[in-house]
Coordinates of C-alpha atoms in Angstrom, one line a residue:
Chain A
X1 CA -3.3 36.2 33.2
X2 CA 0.3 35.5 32.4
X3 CA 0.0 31.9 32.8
X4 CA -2.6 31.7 30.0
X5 CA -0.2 33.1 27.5
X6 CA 2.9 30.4 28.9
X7 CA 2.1 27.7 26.3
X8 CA 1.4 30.4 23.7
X9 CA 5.0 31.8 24.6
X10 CA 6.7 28.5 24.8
X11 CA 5.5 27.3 21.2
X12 CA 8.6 30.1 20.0
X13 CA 11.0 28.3 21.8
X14 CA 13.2 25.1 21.6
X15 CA 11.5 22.3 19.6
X16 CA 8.1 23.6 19.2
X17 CA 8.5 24.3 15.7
X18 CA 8.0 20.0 15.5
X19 CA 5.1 20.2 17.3
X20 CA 3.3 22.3 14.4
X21 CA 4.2 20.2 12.1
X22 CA 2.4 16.9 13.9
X23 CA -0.2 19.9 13.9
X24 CA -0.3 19.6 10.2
X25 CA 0.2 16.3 9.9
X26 CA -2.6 15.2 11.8
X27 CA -4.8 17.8 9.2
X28 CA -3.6 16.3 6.2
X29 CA -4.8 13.4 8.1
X30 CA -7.8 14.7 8.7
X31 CA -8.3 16.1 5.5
X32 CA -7.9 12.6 4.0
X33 CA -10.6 11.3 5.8
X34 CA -12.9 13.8 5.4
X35 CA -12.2 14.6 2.0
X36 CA -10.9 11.5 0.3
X37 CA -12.8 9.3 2.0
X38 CA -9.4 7.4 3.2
X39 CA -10.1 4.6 6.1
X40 CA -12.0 7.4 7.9
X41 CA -12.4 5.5 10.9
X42 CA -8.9 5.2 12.0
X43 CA -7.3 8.5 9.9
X44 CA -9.4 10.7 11.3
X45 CA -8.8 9.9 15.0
X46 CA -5.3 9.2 14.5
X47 CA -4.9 12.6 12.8
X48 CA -7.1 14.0 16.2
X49 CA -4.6 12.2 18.1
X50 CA -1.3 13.7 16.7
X51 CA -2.4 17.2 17.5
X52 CA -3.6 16.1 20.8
X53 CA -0.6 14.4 21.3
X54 CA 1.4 17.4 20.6
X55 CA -0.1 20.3 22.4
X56 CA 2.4 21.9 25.1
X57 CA 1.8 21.2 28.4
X58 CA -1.1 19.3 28.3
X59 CA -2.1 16.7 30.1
X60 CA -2.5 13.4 28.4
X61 CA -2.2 9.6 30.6
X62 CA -5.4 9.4 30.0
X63 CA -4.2 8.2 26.2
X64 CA -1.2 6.9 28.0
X65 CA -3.3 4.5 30.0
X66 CA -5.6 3.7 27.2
X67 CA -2.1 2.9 25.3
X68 CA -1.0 0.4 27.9
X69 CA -4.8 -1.0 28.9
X70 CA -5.5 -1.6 24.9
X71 CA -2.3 -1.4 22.6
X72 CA 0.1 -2.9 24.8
X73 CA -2.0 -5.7 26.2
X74 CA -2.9 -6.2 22.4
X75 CA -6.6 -6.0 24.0
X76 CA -7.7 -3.7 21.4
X77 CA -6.7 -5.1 17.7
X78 CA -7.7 -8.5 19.0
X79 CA -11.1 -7.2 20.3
X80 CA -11.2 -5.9 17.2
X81 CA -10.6 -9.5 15.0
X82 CA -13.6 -10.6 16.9
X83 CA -15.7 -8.1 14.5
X84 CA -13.9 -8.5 11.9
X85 CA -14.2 -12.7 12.2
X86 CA -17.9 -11.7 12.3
X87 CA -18.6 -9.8 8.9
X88 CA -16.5 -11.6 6.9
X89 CA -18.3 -14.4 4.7
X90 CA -15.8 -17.0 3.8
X91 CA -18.3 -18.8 1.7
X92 CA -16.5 -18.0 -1.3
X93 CA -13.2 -19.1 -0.3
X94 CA -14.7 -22.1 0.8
X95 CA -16.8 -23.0 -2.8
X96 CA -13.0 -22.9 -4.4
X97 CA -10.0 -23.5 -1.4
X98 CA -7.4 -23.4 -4.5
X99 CA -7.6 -20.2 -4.1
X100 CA -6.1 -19.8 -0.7
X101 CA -2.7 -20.2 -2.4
X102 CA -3.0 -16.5 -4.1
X103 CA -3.4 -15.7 0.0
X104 CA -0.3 -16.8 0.7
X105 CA 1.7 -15.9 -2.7
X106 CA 0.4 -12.1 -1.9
X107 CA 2.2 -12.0 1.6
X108 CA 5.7 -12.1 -0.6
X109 CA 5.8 -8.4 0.3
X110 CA 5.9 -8.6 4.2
X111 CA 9.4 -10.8 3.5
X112 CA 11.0 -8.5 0.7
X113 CA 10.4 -5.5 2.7
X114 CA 12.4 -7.1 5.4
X115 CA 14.8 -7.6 3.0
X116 CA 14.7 -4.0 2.1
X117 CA 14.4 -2.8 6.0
X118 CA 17.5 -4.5 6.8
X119 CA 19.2 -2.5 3.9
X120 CA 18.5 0.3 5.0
X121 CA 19.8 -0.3 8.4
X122 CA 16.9 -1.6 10.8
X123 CA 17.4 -3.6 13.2
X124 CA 16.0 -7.2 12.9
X125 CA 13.2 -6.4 15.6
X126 CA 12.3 -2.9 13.6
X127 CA 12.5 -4.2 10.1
X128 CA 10.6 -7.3 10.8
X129 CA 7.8 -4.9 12.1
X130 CA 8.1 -2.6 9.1
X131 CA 7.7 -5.6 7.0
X132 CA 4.1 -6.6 8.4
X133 CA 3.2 -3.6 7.0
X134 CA 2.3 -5.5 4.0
X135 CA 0.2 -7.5 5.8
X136 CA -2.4 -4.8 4.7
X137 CA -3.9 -5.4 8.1
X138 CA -3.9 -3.2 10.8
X139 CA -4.3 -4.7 13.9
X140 CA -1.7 -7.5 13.0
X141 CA 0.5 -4.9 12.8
X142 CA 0.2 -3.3 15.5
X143 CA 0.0 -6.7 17.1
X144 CA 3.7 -7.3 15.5
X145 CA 5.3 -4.1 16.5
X146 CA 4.3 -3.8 20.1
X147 CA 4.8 -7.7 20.5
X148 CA 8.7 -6.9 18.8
X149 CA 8.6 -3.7 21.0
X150 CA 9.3 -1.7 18.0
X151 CA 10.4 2.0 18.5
X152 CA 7.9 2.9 15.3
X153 CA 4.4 1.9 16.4
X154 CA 3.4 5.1 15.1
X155 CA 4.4 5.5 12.1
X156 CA 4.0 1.8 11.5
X157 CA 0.2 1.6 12.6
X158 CA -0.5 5.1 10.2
X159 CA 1.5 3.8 6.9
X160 CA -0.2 0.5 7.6
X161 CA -3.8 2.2 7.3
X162 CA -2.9 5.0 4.5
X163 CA -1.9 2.0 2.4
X164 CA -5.1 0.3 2.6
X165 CA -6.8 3.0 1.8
X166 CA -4.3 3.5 -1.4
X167 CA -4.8 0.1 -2.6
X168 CA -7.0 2.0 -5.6
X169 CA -4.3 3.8 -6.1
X170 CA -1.5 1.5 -6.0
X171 CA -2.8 -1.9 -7.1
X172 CA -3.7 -1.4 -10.9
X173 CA -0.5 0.5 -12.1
X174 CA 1.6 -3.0 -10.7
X175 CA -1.3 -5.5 -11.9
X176 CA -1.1 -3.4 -15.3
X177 CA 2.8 -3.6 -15.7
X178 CA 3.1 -7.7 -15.1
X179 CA 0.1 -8.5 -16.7
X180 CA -0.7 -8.5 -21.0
X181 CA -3.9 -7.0 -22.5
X182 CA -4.6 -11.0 -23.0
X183 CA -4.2 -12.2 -20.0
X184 CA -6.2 -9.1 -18.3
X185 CA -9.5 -10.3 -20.6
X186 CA -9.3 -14.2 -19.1
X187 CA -12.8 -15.0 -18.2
X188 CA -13.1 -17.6 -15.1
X189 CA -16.8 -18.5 -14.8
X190 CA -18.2 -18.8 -11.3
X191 CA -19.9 -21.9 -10.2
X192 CA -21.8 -21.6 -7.1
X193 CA -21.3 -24.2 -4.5
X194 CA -23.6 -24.9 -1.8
X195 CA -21.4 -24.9 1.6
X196 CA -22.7 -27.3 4.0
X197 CA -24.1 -25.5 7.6
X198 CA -21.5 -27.7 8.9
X199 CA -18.8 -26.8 6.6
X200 CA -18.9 -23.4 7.7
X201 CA -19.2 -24.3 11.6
X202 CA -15.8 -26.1 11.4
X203 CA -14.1 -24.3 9.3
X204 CA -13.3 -21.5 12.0
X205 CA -12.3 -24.4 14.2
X206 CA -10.2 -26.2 12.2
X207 CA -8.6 -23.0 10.8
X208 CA -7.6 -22.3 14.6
X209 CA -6.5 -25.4 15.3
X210 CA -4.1 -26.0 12.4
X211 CA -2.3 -22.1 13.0
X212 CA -1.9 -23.2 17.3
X213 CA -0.3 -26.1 15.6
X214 CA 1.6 -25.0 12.8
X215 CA 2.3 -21.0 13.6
X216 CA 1.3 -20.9 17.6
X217 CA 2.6 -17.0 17.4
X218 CA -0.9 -16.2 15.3
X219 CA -3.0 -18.5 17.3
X220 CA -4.4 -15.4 18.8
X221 CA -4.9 -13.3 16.0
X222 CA -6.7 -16.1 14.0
X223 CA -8.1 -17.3 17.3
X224 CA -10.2 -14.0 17.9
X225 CA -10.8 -13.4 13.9
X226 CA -12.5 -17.2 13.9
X227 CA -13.7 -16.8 17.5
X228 CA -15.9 -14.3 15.5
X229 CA -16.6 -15.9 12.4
X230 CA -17.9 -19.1 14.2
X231 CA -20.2 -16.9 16.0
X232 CA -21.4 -15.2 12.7
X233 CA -22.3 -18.6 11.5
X234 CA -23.2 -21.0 14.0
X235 CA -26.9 -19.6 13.4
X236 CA -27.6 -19.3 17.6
X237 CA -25.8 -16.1 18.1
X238 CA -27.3 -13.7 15.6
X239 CA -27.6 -10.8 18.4
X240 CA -24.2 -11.2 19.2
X241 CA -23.0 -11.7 15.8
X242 CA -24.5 -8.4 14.7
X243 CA -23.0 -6.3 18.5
X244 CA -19.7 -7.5 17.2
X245 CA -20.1 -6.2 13.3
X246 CA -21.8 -3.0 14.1
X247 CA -21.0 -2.1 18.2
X248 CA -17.9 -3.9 19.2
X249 CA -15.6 -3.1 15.6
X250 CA -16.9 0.5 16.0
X251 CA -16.3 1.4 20.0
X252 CA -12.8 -0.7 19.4
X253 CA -12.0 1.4 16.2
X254 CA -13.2 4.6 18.2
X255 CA -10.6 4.5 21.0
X256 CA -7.8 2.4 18.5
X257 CA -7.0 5.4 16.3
X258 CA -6.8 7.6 19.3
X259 CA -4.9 5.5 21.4
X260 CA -2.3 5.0 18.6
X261 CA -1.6 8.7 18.6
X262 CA 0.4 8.1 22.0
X263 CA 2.9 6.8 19.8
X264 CA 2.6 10.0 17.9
X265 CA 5.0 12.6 19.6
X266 CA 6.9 14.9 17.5
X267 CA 9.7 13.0 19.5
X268 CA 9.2 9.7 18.3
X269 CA 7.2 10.9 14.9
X270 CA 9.6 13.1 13.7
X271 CA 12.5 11.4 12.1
X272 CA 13.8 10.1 9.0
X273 CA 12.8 6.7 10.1
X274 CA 9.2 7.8 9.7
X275 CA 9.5 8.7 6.1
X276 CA 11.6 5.3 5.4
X277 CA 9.2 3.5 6.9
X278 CA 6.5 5.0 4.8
X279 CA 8.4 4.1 1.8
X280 CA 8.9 1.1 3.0
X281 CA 5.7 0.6 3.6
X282 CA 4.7 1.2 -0.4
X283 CA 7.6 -1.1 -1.2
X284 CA 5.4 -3.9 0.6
X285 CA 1.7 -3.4 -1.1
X286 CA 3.9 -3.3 -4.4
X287 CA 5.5 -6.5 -4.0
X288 CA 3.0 -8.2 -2.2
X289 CA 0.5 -7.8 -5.1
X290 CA 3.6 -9.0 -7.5
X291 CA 3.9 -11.9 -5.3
X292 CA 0.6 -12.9 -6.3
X293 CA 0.1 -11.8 -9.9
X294 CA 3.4 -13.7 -10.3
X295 CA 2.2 -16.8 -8.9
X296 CA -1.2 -17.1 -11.0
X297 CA 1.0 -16.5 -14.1
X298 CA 3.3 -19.6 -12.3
X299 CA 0.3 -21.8 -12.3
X300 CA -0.8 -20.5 -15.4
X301 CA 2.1 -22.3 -17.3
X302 CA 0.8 -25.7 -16.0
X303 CA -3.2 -25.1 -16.5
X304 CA -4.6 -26.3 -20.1
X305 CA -6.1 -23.6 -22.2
X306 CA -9.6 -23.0 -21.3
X307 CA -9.2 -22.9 -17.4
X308 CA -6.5 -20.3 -17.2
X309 CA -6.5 -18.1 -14.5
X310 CA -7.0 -14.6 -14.6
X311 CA -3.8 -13.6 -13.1
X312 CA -4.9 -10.4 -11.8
X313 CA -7.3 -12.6 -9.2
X314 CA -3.7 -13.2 -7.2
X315 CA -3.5 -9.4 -6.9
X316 CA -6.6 -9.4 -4.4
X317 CA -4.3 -12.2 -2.0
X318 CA -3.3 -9.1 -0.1
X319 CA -5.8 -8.9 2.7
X320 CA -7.0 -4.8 2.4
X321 CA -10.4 -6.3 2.6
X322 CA -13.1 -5.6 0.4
X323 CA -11.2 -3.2 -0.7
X324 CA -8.8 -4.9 -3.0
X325 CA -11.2 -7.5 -4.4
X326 CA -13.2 -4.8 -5.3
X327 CA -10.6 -3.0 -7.3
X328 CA -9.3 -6.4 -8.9
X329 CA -13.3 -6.7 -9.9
X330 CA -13.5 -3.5 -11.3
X331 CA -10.0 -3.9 -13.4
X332 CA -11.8 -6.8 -15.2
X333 CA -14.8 -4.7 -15.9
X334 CA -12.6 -1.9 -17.3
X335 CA -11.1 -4.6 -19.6
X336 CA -14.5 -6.6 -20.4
X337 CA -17.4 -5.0 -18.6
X338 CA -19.0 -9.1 -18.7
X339 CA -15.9 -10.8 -17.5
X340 CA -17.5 -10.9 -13.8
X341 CA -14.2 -11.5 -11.1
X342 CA -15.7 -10.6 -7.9
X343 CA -16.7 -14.0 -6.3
X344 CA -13.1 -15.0 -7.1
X345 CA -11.6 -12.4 -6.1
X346 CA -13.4 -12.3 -2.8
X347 CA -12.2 -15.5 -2.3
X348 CA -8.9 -15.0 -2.5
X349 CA -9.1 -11.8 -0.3
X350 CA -10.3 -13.1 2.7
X351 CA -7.5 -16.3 1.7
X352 CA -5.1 -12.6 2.4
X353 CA -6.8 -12.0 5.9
X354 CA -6.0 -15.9 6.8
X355 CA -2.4 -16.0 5.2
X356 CA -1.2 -12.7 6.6
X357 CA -1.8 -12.9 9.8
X358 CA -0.3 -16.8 9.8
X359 CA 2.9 -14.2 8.0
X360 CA 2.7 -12.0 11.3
X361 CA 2.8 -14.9 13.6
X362 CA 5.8 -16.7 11.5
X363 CA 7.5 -13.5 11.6
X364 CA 7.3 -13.1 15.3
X365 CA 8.5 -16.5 15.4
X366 CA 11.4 -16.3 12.9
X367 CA 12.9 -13.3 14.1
X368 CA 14.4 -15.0 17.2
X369 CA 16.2 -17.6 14.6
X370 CA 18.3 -15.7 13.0
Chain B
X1 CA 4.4 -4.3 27.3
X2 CA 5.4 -7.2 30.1
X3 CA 8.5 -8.4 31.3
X4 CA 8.3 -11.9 29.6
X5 CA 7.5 -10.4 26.6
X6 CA 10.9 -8.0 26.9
X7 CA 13.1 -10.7 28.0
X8 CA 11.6 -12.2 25.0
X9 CA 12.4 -9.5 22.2
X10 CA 15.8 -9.0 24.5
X11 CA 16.6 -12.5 22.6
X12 CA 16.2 -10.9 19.1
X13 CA 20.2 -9.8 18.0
X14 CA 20.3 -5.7 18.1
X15 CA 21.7 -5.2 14.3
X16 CA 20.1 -5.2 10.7
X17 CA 20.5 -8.8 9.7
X18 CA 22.5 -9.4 6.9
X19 CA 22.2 -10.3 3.3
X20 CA 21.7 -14.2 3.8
X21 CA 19.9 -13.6 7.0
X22 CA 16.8 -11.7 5.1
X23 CA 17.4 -14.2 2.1
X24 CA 17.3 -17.5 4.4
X25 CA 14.0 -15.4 6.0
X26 CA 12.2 -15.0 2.5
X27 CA 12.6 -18.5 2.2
X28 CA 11.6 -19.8 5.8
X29 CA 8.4 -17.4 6.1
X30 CA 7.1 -17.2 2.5
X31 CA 7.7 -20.8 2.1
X32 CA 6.2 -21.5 5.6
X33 CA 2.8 -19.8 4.7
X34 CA 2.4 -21.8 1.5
X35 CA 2.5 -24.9 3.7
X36 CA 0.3 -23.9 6.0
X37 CA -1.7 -22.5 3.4
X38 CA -1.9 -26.1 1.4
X39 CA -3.0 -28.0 4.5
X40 CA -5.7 -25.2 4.9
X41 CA -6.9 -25.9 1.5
X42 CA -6.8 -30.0 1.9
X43 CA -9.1 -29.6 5.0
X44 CA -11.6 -27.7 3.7
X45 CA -11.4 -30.0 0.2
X46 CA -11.8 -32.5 2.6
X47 CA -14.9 -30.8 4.6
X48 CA -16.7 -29.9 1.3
X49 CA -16.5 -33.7 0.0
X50 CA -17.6 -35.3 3.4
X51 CA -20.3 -32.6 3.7
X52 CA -21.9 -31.6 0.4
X53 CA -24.0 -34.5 0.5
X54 CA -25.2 -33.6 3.8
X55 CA -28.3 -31.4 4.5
X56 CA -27.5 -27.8 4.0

């Protein structure tokens, strides 16, 4: 009978006092799933995760070996770019490539917040991984931060995914502050473009081919996110298009938010690091969607009246997809319910899927040159 | 994690970088990106004008 009151016992002693708090830190989590709605897929297991993670006594390889088999083989987020590849229509992007450049102006973040990382004292290996927190992209940054064996996976993977749920949140405030009332009511009419069947076909291809040749660190990432995409439309695979939408992206994203929790110890949790990082992380989404706001206003200078850009379009470059060309969309609406933004703006968020997983693989790469 | 892959983050210095370090970084990946970005966007300009023509 005693033993069954030893972990009860033990929770008074030492460090267990930490261990609550991952207790009420994976609620809040939790609770922001449930009750916000926030990325509910990977919270809410992650938040299951760091209690289970931080029970005494308990037995837990099990996540352990799912840690090693999926996150540190990088089996899991690449799996998981397969599905990705798969439900994203780059037909937009592909009726106007211009706007691929708001893609890359938006990944200004990921390199400021190295900046800002190595401030603060992180090690070029550490703060390189915070910084692809601003990659708005999950699994490219857990790909990073277990490819730079990062002490921080954890808190990494979670500010990562509480960010892209915050985009809503903090998008509009920067978009508002760099951009006039004027500029805000720009209307950019939308002329749909037939894409060629074959268009789309080699686009995935040629896509792969020119990161392996240009950034051969993201050749996998973009690999397994076009691997998908080519399979979406190549018009012969419609069963296995639609396993890796619905049945692949959910079983990986069932076992990914767990799995991360091994990284979720009150040891490795609990430290002013974490909270750094979290800032850090905000720091990144801030300055990524000034990198692209600023950039459309750039361009902007050089276009002739008439076929300005709406500068808030380079806002959606940041690749929290749909969730940011959606809230770009809506911005417009709220400042001229007919000045229509969404085709654009989806075009220049899935240009932010491309661009910042090219920025994780340059990263990975750059870090050894310094 | 496997042992290639450690000897290869081994290789990364152990120490914040410093102030030119993260500047020169900026530069080279944020510069890098647009470049790869532009070609991108000349091969699919490229794609659209040989194919539009072409039976949808």
């Amino acid at each position: 009978m005693d033993t069954l009151f030893d972990n009860i016992a033990s929770l008074a002693q030492g460090d267990s006092w930490k261990m609550i708090i991952m207790w009420i830190i994976g609620a809040v989590l939790i609770a922001l799933a449930i009750l916000k709605d926030m990325e509910p897929s990977l919270l809410l297991p992650i938040g299951f995760g760091a209690i289970l993670m931080n029970l005494p006594g308990g037995n837990l390889e099990v996540i352990h070996t799912l840690f090693n088999a999926g996150i540190a083989s990088e089996l899991f987020p690449l799996l998981l770019f397969i599905g990705i590849g798969a439900m994203i229509d780059f037909g937009p992007l592909l009726a106007n490539p211009k706007l691929m450049i708001f893609g890359a102006a938006a990944q200004f973040g990921i390199f400021f917040t190295f900046f800002m990382a190595s401030l603060f004292g992180f090690d070029i290996a550490d703060a390189a991984s915070i910084a692809i927190i601003g990659a708005a992209d999950g699994p490219t940054s857990i790909v990073v931060a277990n490819n730079l064996n990062s002490g921080y996976l954890g808190a990494i993977t979670v500010a990562a995914y509480s960010y892209m749920a915050l985009v809503p949140i903090v998008q509009p405030p920067v978009v508002k502050l760099l951009t006039t009332k004027k500029e805000r009511l720009i209307r950019m009419p939308y002329e749909a473009k037939e894409i060629s069947k074959t268009t789309r076909i080699l686009f995935p291809i040629i896509i792969t081919v020119i990161t392996g040749l240009f950034a051969p660190d993201a050749v996998a990432l973009i690999g397994f996110l076009m691997f998908g995409n080519l399979i979406r439309e190549c018009g012969v695979l419609n069963a296995l298009s639609e396993t890796a939408q619905k049945v692949l992206a959910n079983l990986i994203t069932l076992f990914l938010g767990l799995t991360i929790a091994a990284r979720m110890g009150y040891q490795e949790f609990l430290q002013i690091e974490t909270l750094m990082i979290m800032a850090l992380g905000l720091v990144a989404f801030i300055f990524d969607t000034a990198g692209g706001v600023l950039i459309a206003k750039l361009i902007n200078l050089f276009l002739p009246k008439g076929k300005k850009l709406n500068p808030m379009i380079g806002a959606a470059g940041i690749s929290a997809f749909p969730m940011s060309s959606r809230v770009i969309h809506k911005m417009g609406l709220k400042e001229d319910p007919h000045n229509f933004l969404l085709m654009h703006t989806v075009g220049v968020n899935v240009s932010g899927q491309i661009a910042s997983v090219i920025a994780g693989g340059l990263i990975m790469t750059l870090v050894y040159h310094i | 994690m496997n042992t290639i892959l450690l000897n290869n983050v081994a290789a990364i210095p152990q120490r914040p970088a410093n102030y030119m370090e993260a500047l020169k970084l900026i530069g080279e990946g944020w510069g890098s990106i647009f470049v790869v970005i532009i070609i991108m966007i000349l091969v699919i300009l490229v794609l659209n004008k040989v194919f539009s023509g072409k039976k949808k």
